[in-house]
Amino acid sequence: MIPVKEALILASLLFAIGIYGALTRKNMVGIFMSIELIFNSACLSFVIFTRYLDPAKLSGEIFVLFIISIAAAEIAIGLALLLSIYRTYKDVSGDAISLMKG
Amino acid sequence: MFKFAGLALLCPLLSFLVISFFTRKSDRLSAFVSIAAILGSLASSVMLFALVLSQPGNHELTTVWMKFPVNINIEFGFLLNPLSAVMLLVVTSVSFLVQVYSMGYMKGDPAFRKYYAFLSLFSFSMIGLVLANNFLEMYIFWEMVGLSSYLLIGHWYHKPEAAVAAKKAFVVTRFGDFGFLVAILILSAKTGTFNFLQLEGMLGGGILTSGMITLVALLMFAGAAGKSAQFPLHVWLPDAMEGPTPVSALIHAATMVAAGIYLVARAYFLFSMSETAMLVIAVIGCFTAFFAGSIALAQDDIKKILAYSTVSQLGYMMLALGVGGYTAGFFHLITHASFKALLFLTAGSLIHSLGTNNIWEMGGLFRKMRITAVTFLIGGLALAGVFPTSGYFSKDAILIQVFTSGHYILFAMSLATVGFTAFYMSRAFFVVFLSTEKFGKKHPHESPAVMWVPLVILSIFALGLGAWTNGFNALIFFGGPAHETEHDLFVPIVSSCVAFLSALLAWAIYQKRFAFLTALAPRFSAITTVLRNKYYIDEFYAFCVNRVLYVISNASAWVDRNVVDGAVNGTAYLVGASANVLRKIQTGRVQNYALGIFGGVVTLWLLFSMVK
Amino acid sequence: MIEKFQFYIFAAMLIMSAAGVVTLKNIFHSALLLGVALLSVAGLYLLTGAEFLAAVQIIVYIGGILTLIIFAVMFTKDLSDKHVRQTNGQKPAAFMISSVIFGVMTYGILRSPLPDRDQAVKIADTASIGRVLFRDYVLAFEVLSVVLLIALAGVIIIAMKEKKK
């Protein structure tokens, strides 16, 4: 089986990549995808923790189920917003929407 | 007793408020309110005077106005004694007569109501000054008097000369007032009280060193000199003649300018303890009398003549106080108030009738304006000190005092001043009333009754006050009653001779125009020019201001603009510039903000781990 | 041993595809690589013995979410254009921040007293997940269903074109 620490380090690496993507991607679909990576990193950690530390309770796996469901809802709403923004601005790059510019 | 004092003080204040807030629409009503109020003050001061006559001595009513933890209380109260009662009577009666007179003089002036409101304000302040029982209260009213004077000189503020004169009067007296304030502060810091009677007791007990007393006395004298137009702070008074003539009569002849004398008399317990201060007062007073009297010889403007004459007479009073003639100096204040107010009001009558101040444009008016001429003559005789007018008694009292004090130089100068006085008054009288008619197409006429009645009343005082000499001497004195020296007829005879000869000279020059005298005139042209230009004192001050003060001011202005403003503007610029830079952080882009959030989290994280 | 080998294979696939997701210029390629990454995660779930989660991952993520994302990519035409710049100007800062995050987390993991257990305990079959979910977490499950319902309604309202007045 897989070693715990390596798996956790893998999850944190995935998290870091997701953060990097969320901060650098120019268009919003890219940001969404990065956020999905972050979600997956969290899910992976949950599964590893529950498997190796407290396998009897299964709480981690239940959490992952919830996260996946919420992620689905989130991505649906996000894409709907994206469409709405696109209709308004004809553009979906994060830079374009800067009404709050000082 | 004190209710009369309160009444006398509050009537003009009430009138000022009523005129300011309620009767602004009506000229007649405003004048009526003001005159009624000052009549109330006059009546109560007469009552007060009668009461003080029956019970001489100090009567004090005082309340603590402000209390400070450091054992110093600011009081508000009245100090009634013969000195304040007499002064109060002078102030209210002259105020009353001037206000009545103003009804005629100021008739039709667009700012008639304002004029009466300010007259009431002045009366209030002056009465408060007279009644004050401590230095601080006196100082407050002192400044209010200065303010009313400023307002009234600048009554015709649309005339640039009047506005400038008002400003000059205010600024010049400020120099003196500053000294007065410092003196008060030193006194109160050393003794812990402002109260006259307490201070008198404390100083008698030797609480201050003699050097300190001299310092305080000289500073206080600076205040008195500013108000009473003593050299070198006299320059504002002649310019103050830009105000309406009744104002000149009231403020700049009879009452306010006498406030400096009154201050010295009030604080005489302080002054009399310092011989140096007394000597300074005497010398400055004498010099002012001589100097202003000589300037008056060569003036053409009748109000300027009277103004310099006032400065000169105030110098006399100071001189008298300085040589220890407390009674004589204060008596001269009273007689001077009556005859100088009279002279100013007659001058006002002339100006009202002819529309000019220049004596050379008048002439031969004796027939046209008999009452004015006679009253002017009475005032002039009193001013020159001719027997038996009031001026004779007061002026000779001063001269005797100076003579007996042993300062013979001062005596000689004051005797010369008597000659000057007689000369310029005769000159004015001959030129204005007796010389050939010069008014051309104008039709001079006697002033209305509302104007000449006050003149007559004042001339009665100017003539008759001398009869009160002995009563006055018994009433007002410092230490003990003044020693009578009437047996010594030397001084009165000499001064009368000097006055008579001067008047004769004026008659010869200006009335008869003897050829040999006219031929002499060019020889004296240099002196005349200097006198005409008032010894160039104004020019000297202007030079000081231009050359010295402007350099300093320009340097200060430069510092202000470049250093102070630079610091302020620099701060503003720094804030603005940093805001401009920081503004760019607010990109409105979500990802920039997210970067900030994560960067902040990471930084905190590292910091915490480092602390651990 | 073979499992360790499988883990490294999946790990390598995951990291490479994730890196591709955040760096590739063509957003469509990114989306496809996201699918690879999600599949690798599912493989990792299988390796840790969570078969049910692996199935859910494939069905919901790859079947639903990825499809939606690709749909959005196709829907907005110039997203997949090669000439559009796909990243903003804060690359260096973002790289620094994410590497610090990674470093600190790795440091924490290595320092922490985790049991060096090599073997996952395989007791979690689908039946036991179902029992826990519908007994211990039934309330949360119901709330989640309401959340999904609201999200559904919200999506419809947001995406609906506003009626022209």
Short mmCIF file of C-alpha atoms in Angstrom, two decimals, chain B residues 591-592 595-596 598-599 602 605-606, chain C residues 88 90 93-94 97 100-101 104-105:
data_model
loop_
_atom_site.label_atom_id
_atom_site.label_comp_id
_atom_site.label_asym_id
_atom_site.label_seq_id
_atom_site.Cartn_x
_atom_site.Cartn_y
_atom_site.Cartn_z
CA GLN B 591 -7.18 37.71 -8.50
CA ASN B 592 -5.07 40.59 -7.23
CA LEU B 595 -3.04 37.19 -4.22
CA GLY B 596 -3.07 39.66 -1.38
CA PHE B 598 -2.78 34.40 0.25
CA GLY B 599 0.31 36.52 0.50
CA VAL B 602 1.66 33.10 4.11
CA TRP B 605 2.27 31.94 8.81
CA LEU B 606 5.99 32.53 8.43
CA ASN C 88 -2.20 37.48 -15.91
CA GLN C 90 1.24 37.95 -11.24
CA ALA C 93 4.27 36.26 -6.87
CA ALA C 94 1.78 33.43 -7.24
CA ILE C 97 3.21 32.04 -2.54
CA VAL C 100 5.79 28.66 0.33
CA ILE C 101 2.42 27.05 1.02
CA VAL C 104 5.25 24.85 4.94
CA MET C 105 2.67 22.09 4.54
#
